[in-house]
JSON list of C-alpha atoms and ligand atoms in Angstrom, two decimals:
[
{"chain": "A", "resi": 1, "resn": "UNK", "atom": "CA", "xyz": [-17.72, -0.49, -13.94]},
{"chain": "A", "resi": 2, "resn": "UNK", "atom": "CA", "xyz": [-20.60, 0.00, -11.52]},
{"chain": "A", "resi": 3, "resn": "UNK", "atom": "CA", "xyz": [-22.07, -1.37, -8.31]},
{"chain": "A", "resi": 4, "resn": "UNK", "atom": "CA", "xyz": [-25.34, -1.04, -6.43]},
{"chain": "A", "resi": 5, "resn": "UNK", "atom": "CA", "xyz": [-25.64, 0.87, -3.14]},
{"chain": "A", "resi": 6, "resn": "UNK", "atom": "CA", "xyz": [-29.17, -0.08, -2.07]},
{"chain": "A", "resi": 7, "resn": "UNK", "atom": "CA", "xyz": [-31.08, 0.31, -5.33]},
{"chain": "A", "resi": 8, "resn": "UNK", "atom": "CA", "xyz": [-28.79, 3.03, -6.71]},
{"chain": "A", "resi": 9, "resn": "UNK", "atom": "CA", "xyz": [-26.18, 2.16, -9.33]},
{"chain": "A", "resi": 10, "resn": "UNK", "atom": "CA", "xyz": [-22.89, 4.01, -8.81]},
{"chain": "A", "resi": 11, "resn": "UNK", "atom": "CA", "xyz": [-19.72, 4.01, -10.90]},
{"chain": "A", "resi": 12, "resn": "UNK", "atom": "CA", "xyz": [-16.59, 2.48, -9.45]},
{"chain": "A", "resi": 13, "resn": "UNK", "atom": "CA", "xyz": [-13.05, 3.03, -10.67]},
{"chain": "A", "resi": 14, "resn": "UNK", "atom": "CA", "xyz": [-10.81, 0.23, -11.95]},
{"chain": "A", "resi": 15, "resn": "UNK", "atom": "CA", "xyz": [-8.58, 0.25, -8.84]},
{"chain": "A", "resi": 16, "resn": "UNK", "atom": "CA", "xyz": [-9.32, 0.69, -5.13]},
{"chain": "A", "resi": 17, "resn": "UNK", "atom": "CA", "xyz": [-6.64, 2.03, -2.81]},
{"chain": "A", "resi": 18, "resn": "UNK", "atom": "CA", "xyz": [-7.20, 1.39, 0.91]},
{"chain": "A", "resi": 19, "resn": "UNK", "atom": "CA", "xyz": [-4.90, 3.11, 3.40]},
{"chain": "A", "resi": 20, "resn": "UNK", "atom": "CA", "xyz": [-4.60, 3.64, 7.16]},
{"chain": "A", "resi": 21, "resn": "UNK", "atom": "CA", "xyz": [-2.66, 6.57, 8.57]},
{"chain": "A", "resi": 22, "resn": "UNK", "atom": "CA", "xyz": [-2.07, 7.99, 12.08]},
{"chain": "A", "resi": 23, "resn": "UNK", "atom": "CA", "xyz": [-0.06, 11.10, 11.21]},
{"chain": "A", "resi": 24, "resn": "UNK", "atom": "CA", "xyz": [-1.06, 11.63, 7.58]},
{"chain": "A", "resi": 25, "resn": "UNK", "atom": "CA", "xyz": [2.07, 10.40, 5.77]},
{"chain": "A", "resi": 26, "resn": "UNK", "atom": "CA", "xyz": [0.44, 7.30, 4.31]},
{"chain": "A", "resi": 27, "resn": "UNK", "atom": "CA", "xyz": [-2.66, 9.29, 3.39]},
{"chain": "A", "resi": 28, "resn": "UNK", "atom": "CA", "xyz": [-0.55, 11.81, 1.54]},
{"chain": "A", "resi": 29, "resn": "UNK", "atom": "CA", "xyz": [1.26, 9.03, -0.36]},
{"chain": "A", "resi": 30, "resn": "UNK", "atom": "CA", "xyz": [-2.12, 7.50, -1.29]},
{"chain": "A", "resi": 31, "resn": "UNK", "atom": "CA", "xyz": [-3.05, 10.77, -2.99]},
{"chain": "A", "resi": 32, "resn": "UNK", "atom": "CA", "xyz": [0.30, 10.91, -4.79]},
{"chain": "A", "resi": 33, "resn": "UNK", "atom": "CA", "xyz": [-0.20, 7.37, -6.14]},
{"chain": "A", "resi": 34, "resn": "UNK", "atom": "CA", "xyz": [-3.70, 8.25, -7.29]},
{"chain": "A", "resi": 35, "resn": "UNK", "atom": "CA", "xyz": [-2.38, 11.37, -9.06]},
{"chain": "A", "resi": 36, "resn": "UNK", "atom": "CA", "xyz": [0.08, 9.18, -11.00]},
{"chain": "A", "resi": 37, "resn": "UNK", "atom": "CA", "xyz": [-2.34, 6.39, -11.95]},
{"chain": "A", "resi": 38, "resn": "UNK", "atom": "CA", "xyz": [-5.15, 8.87, -12.70]},
{"chain": "A", "resi": 39, "resn": "UNK", "atom": "CA", "xyz": [-7.93, 10.36, -10.58]},
{"chain": "A", "resi": 40, "resn": "UNK", "atom": "CA", "xyz": [-10.52, 8.45, -12.65]},
{"chain": "A", "resi": 41, "resn": "UNK", "atom": "CA", "xyz": [-8.63, 5.18, -12.29]},
{"chain": "A", "resi": 42, "resn": "UNK", "atom": "CA", "xyz": [-8.38, 4.96, -8.49]},
{"chain": "A", "resi": 43, "resn": "UNK", "atom": "CA", "xyz": [-11.03, 5.14, -5.75]},
{"chain": "A", "resi": 44, "resn": "UNK", "atom": "CA", "xyz": [-9.46, 6.07, -2.38]},
{"chain": "A", "resi": 45, "resn": "UNK", "atom": "CA", "xyz": [-10.65, 4.66, 0.94]},
{"chain": "A", "resi": 46, "resn": "UNK", "atom": "CA", "xyz": [-9.50, 5.39, 4.49]},
{"chain": "A", "resi": 47, "resn": "UNK", "atom": "CA", "xyz": [-9.63, 1.96, 6.11]},
{"chain": "A", "resi": 48, "resn": "UNK", "atom": "CA", "xyz": [-11.13, 3.59, 9.21]},
{"chain": "A", "resi": 49, "resn": "UNK", "atom": "CA", "xyz": [-14.35, 4.05, 7.20]},
{"chain": "A", "resi": 50, "resn": "UNK", "atom": "CA", "xyz": [-14.70, 0.80, 5.23]},
{"chain": "A", "resi": 51, "resn": "UNK", "atom": "CA", "xyz": [-16.34, -2.60, 5.52]},
{"chain": "A", "resi": 52, "resn": "UNK", "atom": "CA", "xyz": [-15.43, -5.89, 3.84]},
{"chain": "A", "resi": 53, "resn": "UNK", "atom": "CA", "xyz": [-18.06, -5.09, 1.21]},
{"chain": "A", "resi": 54, "resn": "UNK", "atom": "CA", "xyz": [-15.92, -2.25, -0.13]},
{"chain": "A", "resi": 55, "resn": "UNK", "atom": "CA", "xyz": [-13.36, -4.83, -1.25]},
{"chain": "A", "resi": 56, "resn": "UNK", "atom": "CA", "xyz": [-15.88, -6.85, -3.23]},
{"chain": "A", "resi": 57, "resn": "UNK", "atom": "CA", "xyz": [-16.34, -4.30, -6.02]},
{"chain": "A", "resi": 58, "resn": "UNK", "atom": "CA", "xyz": [-12.72, -4.34, -7.13]},
{"chain": "A", "resi": 59, "resn": "UNK", "atom": "CA", "xyz": [-10.34, -6.93, -8.53]},
{"chain": "A", "resi": 60, "resn": "UNK", "atom": "CA", "xyz": [-7.36, -4.54, -8.60]},
{"chain": "A", "resi": 61, "resn": "UNK", "atom": "CA", "xyz": [-6.42, -3.29, -5.17]},
{"chain": "A", "resi": 62, "resn": "UNK", "atom": "CA", "xyz": [-3.63, -1.22, -3.59]},
{"chain": "A", "resi": 63, "resn": "UNK", "atom": "CA", "xyz": [-3.08, -1.32, 0.20]},
{"chain": "A", "resi": 64, "resn": "UNK", "atom": "CA", "xyz": [-1.07, 1.25, 2.19]},
{"chain": "A", "resi": 65, "resn": "UNK", "atom": "CA", "xyz": [0.07, 0.69, 5.78]},
{"chain": "A", "resi": 66, "resn": "UNK", "atom": "CA", "xyz": [2.60, 2.33, 8.14]},
{"chain": "A", "resi": 67, "resn": "UNK", "atom": "CA", "xyz": [4.31, 0.48, 11.00]},
{"chain": "A", "resi": 68, "resn": "UNK", "atom": "CA", "xyz": [3.91, 1.87, 14.52]},
{"chain": "A", "resi": 69, "resn": "UNK", "atom": "CA", "xyz": [5.18, 1.19, 18.04]},
{"chain": "A", "resi": 70, "resn": "UNK", "atom": "CA", "xyz": [8.05, -1.23, 17.42]},
{"chain": "A", "resi": 71, "resn": "UNK", "atom": "CA", "xyz": [6.65, -3.47, 14.73]},
{"chain": "A", "resi": 72, "resn": "UNK", "atom": "CA", "xyz": [2.92, -2.96, 15.30]},
{"chain": "A", "resi": 73, "resn": "UNK", "atom": "CA", "xyz": [0.09, -2.55, 12.82]},
{"chain": "A", "resi": 74, "resn": "UNK", "atom": "CA", "xyz": [-1.34, 0.97, 12.36]},
{"chain": "A", "resi": 75, "resn": "UNK", "atom": "CA", "xyz": [-4.41, 1.40, 14.60]},
{"chain": "A", "resi": 76, "resn": "UNK", "atom": "CA", "xyz": [-7.18, 1.53, 11.94]},
{"chain": "A", "resi": 77, "resn": "UNK", "atom": "CA", "xyz": [-5.75, -1.51, 10.15]},
{"chain": "A", "resi": 78, "resn": "UNK", "atom": "CA", "xyz": [-5.56, -3.26, 13.50]},
{"chain": "A", "resi": 79, "resn": "UNK", "atom": "CA", "xyz": [-9.27, -2.63, 14.15]},
{"chain": "A", "resi": 80, "resn": "UNK", "atom": "CA", "xyz": [-10.08, -3.92, 10.68]},
{"chain": "A", "resi": 81, "resn": "UNK", "atom": "CA", "xyz": [-7.73, -6.92, 10.95]},
{"chain": "A", "resi": 82, "resn": "UNK", "atom": "CA", "xyz": [-10.29, -9.67, 11.54]},
{"chain": "A", "resi": 83, "resn": "UNK", "atom": "CA", "xyz": [-12.41, -8.30, 8.69]},
{"chain": "A", "resi": 84, "resn": "UNK", "atom": "CA", "xyz": [-9.58, -8.06, 6.20]},
{"chain": "A", "resi": 85, "resn": "UNK", "atom": "CA", "xyz": [-8.46, -11.56, 7.18]},
{"chain": "A", "resi": 86, "resn": "UNK", "atom": "CA", "xyz": [-11.81, -12.94, 6.08]},
{"chain": "A", "resi": 87, "resn": "UNK", "atom": "CA", "xyz": [-12.07, -11.12, 2.72]},
{"chain": "A", "resi": 88, "resn": "UNK", "atom": "CA", "xyz": [-11.88, -13.60, -0.16]},
{"chain": "A", "resi": 89, "resn": "UNK", "atom": "CA", "xyz": [-9.02, -12.26, -2.28]},
{"chain": "A", "resi": 90, "resn": "UNK", "atom": "CA", "xyz": [-9.10, -15.02, -4.87]},
{"chain": "A", "resi": 91, "resn": "UNK", "atom": "CA", "xyz": [-9.31, -13.49, -8.35]},
{"chain": "A", "resi": 92, "resn": "UNK", "atom": "CA", "xyz": [-7.97, -10.19, -7.00]},
{"chain": "A", "resi": 93, "resn": "UNK", "atom": "CA", "xyz": [-4.57, -8.65, -7.74]},
{"chain": "A", "resi": 94, "resn": "UNK", "atom": "CA", "xyz": [-3.01, -6.67, -4.88]},
{"chain": "A", "resi": 95, "resn": "UNK", "atom": "CA", "xyz": [-0.08, -4.24, -4.73]},
{"chain": "A", "resi": 96, "resn": "UNK", "atom": "CA", "xyz": [1.09, -2.90, -1.38]},
{"chain": "A", "resi": 97, "resn": "UNK", "atom": "CA", "xyz": [3.14, -0.01, -0.02]},
{"chain": "A", "resi": 98, "resn": "UNK", "atom": "CA", "xyz": [4.38, 0.59, 3.51]},
{"chain": "A", "resi": 99, "resn": "UNK", "atom": "CA", "xyz": [5.79, 3.51, 5.46]},
{"chain": "A", "resi": 100, "resn": "UNK", "atom": "CA", "xyz": [8.39, 3.28, 8.18]},
{"chain": "A", "resi": 101, "resn": "UNK", "atom": "CA", "xyz": [11.50, 4.84, 9.71]},
{"chain": "A", "resi": 102, "resn": "UNK", "atom": "CA", "xyz": [14.62, 2.78, 8.93]},
{"chain": "A", "resi": 103, "resn": "UNK", "atom": "CA", "xyz": [17.01, 4.55, 11.31]},
{"chain": "A", "resi": 104, "resn": "UNK", "atom": "CA", "xyz": [14.59, 5.05, 14.22]},
{"chain": "A", "resi": 105, "resn": "UNK", "atom": "CA", "xyz": [13.15, 1.50, 14.07]},
{"chain": "A", "resi": 106, "resn": "UNK", "atom": "CA", "xyz": [15.78, -0.49, 12.19]},
{"chain": "A", "resi": 107, "resn": "UNK", "atom": "CA", "xyz": [14.82, -3.80, 13.81]},
{"chain": "A", "resi": 108, "resn": "UNK", "atom": "CA", "xyz": [11.16, -3.41, 12.83]},
{"chain": "A", "resi": 109, "resn": "UNK", "atom": "CA", "xyz": [11.36, -1.56, 9.53]},
{"chain": "A", "resi": 110, "resn": "UNK", "atom": "CA", "xyz": [8.07, -1.88, 7.60]},
{"chain": "A", "resi": 111, "resn": "UNK", "atom": "CA", "xyz": [6.99, -4.86, 9.72]},
{"chain": "A", "resi": 112, "resn": "UNK", "atom": "CA", "xyz": [3.27, -4.10, 9.30]},
{"chain": "A", "resi": 113, "resn": "UNK", "atom": "CA", "xyz": [3.67, -4.24, 5.51]},
{"chain": "A", "resi": 114, "resn": "UNK", "atom": "CA", "xyz": [4.96, -7.78, 5.87]},
{"chain": "A", "resi": 115, "resn": "UNK", "atom": "CA", "xyz": [2.17, -8.81, 8.23]},
{"chain": "A", "resi": 116, "resn": "UNK", "atom": "CA", "xyz": [-0.60, -7.44, 6.02]},
{"chain": "A", "resi": 117, "resn": "UNK", "atom": "CA", "xyz": [0.98, -9.02, 2.94]},
{"chain": "A", "resi": 118, "resn": "UNK", "atom": "CA", "xyz": [0.96, -12.45, 4.57]},
{"chain": "A", "resi": 119, "resn": "UNK", "atom": "CA", "xyz": [-2.75, -12.20, 5.43]},
{"chain": "A", "resi": 120, "resn": "UNK", "atom": "CA", "xyz": [-3.79, -11.03, 1.97]},
{"chain": "A", "resi": 121, "resn": "UNK", "atom": "CA", "xyz": [-1.63, -13.57, 0.15]},
{"chain": "A", "resi": 122, "resn": "UNK", "atom": "CA", "xyz": [-2.98, -16.39, 2.31]},
{"chain": "A", "resi": 123, "resn": "UNK", "atom": "CA", "xyz": [-6.50, -15.22, 1.40]},
{"chain": "A", "resi": 124, "resn": "UNK", "atom": "CA", "xyz": [-5.80, -15.95, -2.27]},
{"chain": "A", "resi": 125, "resn": "UNK", "atom": "CA", "xyz": [-4.58, -12.68, -3.81]},
{"chain": "A", "resi": 126, "resn": "UNK", "atom": "CA", "xyz": [-2.15, -12.49, -6.70]},
{"chain": "A", "resi": 127, "resn": "UNK", "atom": "CA", "xyz": [0.55, -10.22, -5.26]},
{"chain": "A", "resi": 128, "resn": "UNK", "atom": "CA", "xyz": [2.42, -7.66, -7.41]},
{"chain": "A", "resi": 129, "resn": "UNK", "atom": "CA", "xyz": [4.62, -4.63, -6.76]},
{"chain": "A", "resi": 130, "resn": "UNK", "atom": "CA", "xyz": [7.50, -6.33, -4.96]},
{"chain": "A", "resi": 131, "resn": "UNK", "atom": "CA", "xyz": [10.37, -3.88, -4.57]},
{"chain": "A", "resi": 132, "resn": "UNK", "atom": "CA", "xyz": [14.20, -4.08, -4.22]},
{"chain": "A", "resi": 133, "resn": "UNK", "atom": "CA", "xyz": [15.70, -3.56, -0.73]},
{"chain": "A", "resi": 134, "resn": "UNK", "atom": "CA", "xyz": [18.71, -1.76, -2.24]},
{"chain": "A", "resi": 135, "resn": "UNK", "atom": "CA", "xyz": [19.07, 1.82, -1.02]},
{"chain": "A", "resi": 136, "resn": "UNK", "atom": "CA", "xyz": [17.69, 1.27, 2.49]},
{"chain": "A", "resi": 137, "resn": "UNK", "atom": "CA", "xyz": [19.68, 0.72, 5.73]},
{"chain": "A", "resi": 138, "resn": "UNK", "atom": "CA", "xyz": [18.13, -1.33, 8.49]},
{"chain": "A", "resi": 139, "resn": "UNK", "atom": "CA", "xyz": [18.68, -4.55, 10.42]},
{"chain": "A", "resi": 140, "resn": "UNK", "atom": "CA", "xyz": [15.45, -6.54, 10.15]},
{"chain": "A", "resi": 141, "resn": "UNK", "atom": "CA", "xyz": [12.03, -6.41, 8.56]},
{"chain": "A", "resi": 142, "resn": "UNK", "atom": "CA", "xyz": [8.99, -8.64, 8.34]},
{"chain": "A", "resi": 143, "resn": "UNK", "atom": "CA", "xyz": [8.48, -7.16, 4.86]},
{"chain": "A", "resi": 144, "resn": "UNK", "atom": "CA", "xyz": [11.59, -8.97, 3.60]},
{"chain": "A", "resi": 145, "resn": "UNK", "atom": "CA", "xyz": [11.26, -11.97, 1.35]},
{"chain": "A", "resi": 146, "resn": "UNK", "atom": "CA", "xyz": [13.43, -14.92, 2.35]},
{"chain": "A", "resi": 147, "resn": "UNK", "atom": "CA", "xyz": [16.51, -13.99, 0.34]},
{"chain": "A", "resi": 148, "resn": "UNK", "atom": "CA", "xyz": [16.23, -10.38, 1.61]},
{"chain": "A", "resi": 149, "resn": "UNK", "atom": "CA", "xyz": [16.63, -8.83, -1.84]},
{"chain": "A", "resi": 150, "resn": "UNK", "atom": "CA", "xyz": [12.98, -7.76, -2.10]},
{"chain": "A", "resi": 151, "resn": "UNK", "atom": "CA", "xyz": [10.31, -6.15, 0.05]},
{"chain": "A", "resi": 152, "resn": "UNK", "atom": "CA", "xyz": [6.79, -7.47, -0.46]},
{"chain": "A", "resi": 153, "resn": "UNK", "atom": "CA", "xyz": [5.73, -3.99, -1.55]},
{"chain": "A", "resi": 154, "resn": "UNK", "atom": "CA", "xyz": [7.06, -0.47, -2.02]},
{"chain": "A", "resi": 155, "resn": "UNK", "atom": "CA", "xyz": [8.96, 0.76, 1.06]},
{"chain": "A", "resi": 156, "resn": "UNK", "atom": "CA", "xyz": [8.82, 4.49, 1.75]},
{"chain": "A", "resi": 157, "resn": "UNK", "atom": "CA", "xyz": [10.53, 6.45, 4.51]},
{"chain": "A", "resi": 158, "resn": "UNK", "atom": "CA", "xyz": [9.19, 9.96, 4.93]},
{"chain": "A", "resi": 159, "resn": "UNK", "atom": "CA", "xyz": [11.22, 10.39, 8.14]},
{"chain": "A", "resi": 160, "resn": "UNK", "atom": "CA", "xyz": [14.70, 9.63, 6.76]},
{"chain": "A", "resi": 161, "resn": "UNK", "atom": "CA", "xyz": [14.52, 9.62, 2.95]},
{"chain": "A", "resi": 162, "resn": "UNK", "atom": "CA", "xyz": [11.70, 11.94, 1.86]},
{"chain": "A", "resi": 163, "resn": "UNK", "atom": "CA", "xyz": [13.84, 13.20, -1.03]},
{"chain": "A", "resi": 164, "resn": "UNK", "atom": "CA", "xyz": [13.72, 9.72, -2.61]},
{"chain": "A", "resi": 165, "resn": "UNK", "atom": "CA", "xyz": [9.95, 9.33, -2.43]},
{"chain": "A", "resi": 166, "resn": "UNK", "atom": "CA", "xyz": [8.88, 11.01, -5.68]},
{"chain": "A", "resi": 167, "resn": "UNK", "atom": "CA", "xyz": [11.26, 8.94, -7.81]},
{"chain": "A", "resi": 168, "resn": "UNK", "atom": "CA", "xyz": [10.35, 5.72, -5.95]},
{"chain": "A", "resi": 169, "resn": "UNK", "atom": "CA", "xyz": [6.68, 6.47, -6.58]},
{"chain": "A", "resi": 170, "resn": "UNK", "atom": "CA", "xyz": [7.32, 7.13, -10.25]},
{"chain": "A", "resi": 171, "resn": "UNK", "atom": "CA", "xyz": [9.13, 3.83, -10.71]},
{"chain": "A", "resi": 172, "resn": "UNK", "atom": "CA", "xyz": [6.72, 1.76, -8.61]},
{"chain": "A", "resi": 173, "resn": "UNK", "atom": "CA", "xyz": [3.66, 3.20, -10.33]},
{"chain": "A", "resi": 174, "resn": "UNK", "atom": "CA", "xyz": [5.19, 2.29, -13.70]},
{"chain": "A", "resi": 175, "resn": "UNK", "atom": "CA", "xyz": [5.84, -1.20, -12.35]},
{"chain": "A", "resi": 176, "resn": "UNK", "atom": "CA", "xyz": [2.33, -1.86, -11.04]},
{"chain": "A", "resi": 177, "resn": "UNK", "atom": "CA", "xyz": [0.79, -0.21, -14.11]},
{"chain": "A", "resi": 178, "resn": "UNK", "atom": "CA", "xyz": [2.45, -2.97, -16.16]},
{"chain": "A", "resi": 179, "resn": "UNK", "atom": "CA", "xyz": [1.88, -5.74, -13.62]},
{"chain": "A", "resi": 180, "resn": "UNK", "atom": "CA", "xyz": [-1.85, -5.20, -12.95]},
{"chain": "A", "resi": 181, "resn": "UNK", "atom": "CA", "xyz": [-2.01, -4.34, -15.97]},
{"chain": "A", "resi": 182, "resn": "UNK", "atom": "CA", "xyz": [-3.84, -0.99, -16.42]},
{"chain": "A", "resi": 183, "resn": "UNK", "atom": "CA", "xyz": [-4.86, 0.46, -19.78]},
{"chain": "A", "resi": 184, "resn": "UNK", "atom": "CA", "xyz": [-5.18, 4.18, -18.95]},
{"chain": "A", "resi": 185, "resn": "UNK", "atom": "CA", "xyz": [-1.91, 6.06, -19.44]},
{"chain": "A", "resi": 186, "resn": "UNK", "atom": "CA", "xyz": [0.19, 7.03, -16.42]},
{"chain": "A", "resi": 187, "resn": "UNK", "atom": "CA", "xyz": [0.09, 10.71, -15.53]},
{"chain": "A", "resi": 188, "resn": "UNK", "atom": "CA", "xyz": [3.31, 12.72, -15.64]},
{"chain": "A", "resi": 189, "resn": "UNK", "atom": "CA", "xyz": [3.60, 14.16, -12.13]},
{"chain": "A", "resi": 190, "resn": "UNK", "atom": "CA", "xyz": [6.14, 16.58, -10.60]},
{"chain": "A", "resi": 191, "resn": "UNK", "atom": "CA", "xyz": [5.27, 16.59, -6.90]},
{"chain": "A", "resi": 192, "resn": "UNK", "atom": "CA", "xyz": [8.64, 16.91, -5.13]},
{"chain": "B", "resi": 1, "resn": "FMN", "atom": "C1", "xyz": [6.22, 6.08, 18.18]},
{"chain": "B", "resi": 1, "resn": "FMN", "atom": "C2", "xyz": [6.58, 5.65, 16.77]},
{"chain": "B", "resi": 1, "resn": "FMN", "atom": "C3", "xyz": [6.79, 4.31, 16.53]},
{"chain": "B", "resi": 1, "resn": "FMN", "atom": "C4", "xyz": [7.15, 3.88, 15.24]},
{"chain": "B", "resi": 1, "resn": "FMN", "atom": "N1", "xyz": [7.45, 2.54, 15.03]},
{"chain": "B", "resi": 1, "resn": "FMN", "atom": "C5", "xyz": [7.92, 2.16, 13.81]},
{"chain": "B", "resi": 1, "resn": "FMN", "atom": "C6", "xyz": [8.34, 0.80, 13.59]},
{"chain": "B", "resi": 1, "resn": "FMN", "atom": "O1", "xyz": [8.28, -0.06, 14.47]},
{"chain": "B", "resi": 1, "resn": "FMN", "atom": "N2", "xyz": [8.79, 0.45, 12.35]},
{"chain": "B", "resi": 1, "resn": "FMN", "atom": "C7", "xyz": [8.89, 1.37, 11.33]},
{"chain": "B", "resi": 1, "resn": "FMN", "atom": "O2", "xyz": [9.32, 1.02, 10.23]},
{"chain": "B", "resi": 1, "resn": "FMN", "atom": "N3", "xyz": [8.48, 2.68, 11.51]},
{"chain": "B", "resi": 1, "resn": "FMN", "atom": "C8", "xyz": [8.02, 3.08, 12.73]},
{"chain": "B", "resi": 1, "resn": "FMN", "atom": "N4", "xyz": [7.62, 4.38, 12.92]},
{"chain": "B", "resi": 1, "resn": "FMN", "atom": "C9", "xyz": [7.68, 5.35, 11.79]},
{"chain": "B", "resi": 1, "resn": "FMN", "atom": "C10", "xyz": [6.32, 5.54, 11.11]},
{"chain": "B", "resi": 1, "resn": "FMN", "atom": "O3", "xyz": [5.89, 4.35, 10.47]},
{"chain": "B", "resi": 1, "resn": "FMN", "atom": "C11", "xyz": [6.43, 6.65, 10.07]},
{"chain": "B", "resi": 1, "resn": "FMN", "atom": "O4", "xyz": [6.65, 7.87, 10.73]},
{"chain": "B", "resi": 1, "resn": "FMN", "atom": "C12", "xyz": [5.25, 6.75, 9.12]},
{"chain": "B", "resi": 1, "resn": "FMN", "atom": "O5", "xyz": [5.57, 7.68, 8.09]},
{"chain": "B", "resi": 1, "resn": "FMN", "atom": "C13", "xyz": [3.96, 7.14, 9.80]},
{"chain": "B", "resi": 1, "resn": "FMN", "atom": "O6", "xyz": [2.90, 7.05, 8.89]},
{"chain": "B", "resi": 1, "resn": "FMN", "atom": "P1", "xyz": [1.49, 7.77, 9.10]},
{"chain": "B", "resi": 1, "resn": "FMN", "atom": "O7", "xyz": [1.78, 9.26, 9.20]},
{"chain": "B", "resi": 1, "resn": "FMN", "atom": "O8", "xyz": [0.70, 7.45, 7.90]},
{"chain": "B", "resi": 1, "resn": "FMN", "atom": "O9", "xyz": [0.89, 7.24, 10.35]},
{"chain": "B", "resi": 1, "resn": "FMN", "atom": "C14", "xyz": [7.27, 4.82, 14.19]},
{"chain": "B", "resi": 1, "resn": "FMN", "atom": "C15", "xyz": [7.00, 6.17, 14.46]},
{"chain": "B", "resi": 1, "resn": "FMN", "atom": "C16", "xyz": [6.68, 6.58, 15.73]},
{"chain": "B", "resi": 1, "resn": "FMN", "atom": "C17", "xyz": [6.46, 8.05, 15.97]}
]
């Protein structure tokens, strides 16, 4: 695939992954997802540096967002909020992952993931990558679906359960690989 930047044609990958990150955890996970799906398959974007136009070139999109400050949206996503709310996601398929701390912020676990999901879904996206809530301990989350058995995306906790992250990433990447679907084979990654 390709797009034009001014009059120059540049290649774009099949998938775009947009992330925001204050302390680097979400950024590091973004790289680990890209390593699994394939470096050639995923273009990575820090949401601090993007415009709405960057969304237009892709119909397969991954979004990564941590929750901060008792249920708040990470700062770069917050600055981009009005813009992302007005992207037309119809015809696009979106998978999401969120980072949080289930013991430190058990009443607000992954809230920003839930808030971003609701905006993107309302804007017409086909949502994939929903993930079981089994194996986490917390009291409340805006990333819960109504029956509380699923999160609206992959939940990761680098503060309390970093030892579970590699296996969760392996399983979730297999899941979204099938759900998008993607043709290129998954990479076999050992990144514990
Ligand atoms: C001051 C502070 C507030 C936080 N608030 C929440 C919260 O409300 N909900 C949650 O799930 N995690 C919360 N976290 C945990 C972060 O989401 C977690 O550390 C995450 O990995 C940070 O990602 P980043 O390094 O990409 O910014 C908080 C962490 C800190 C230090």
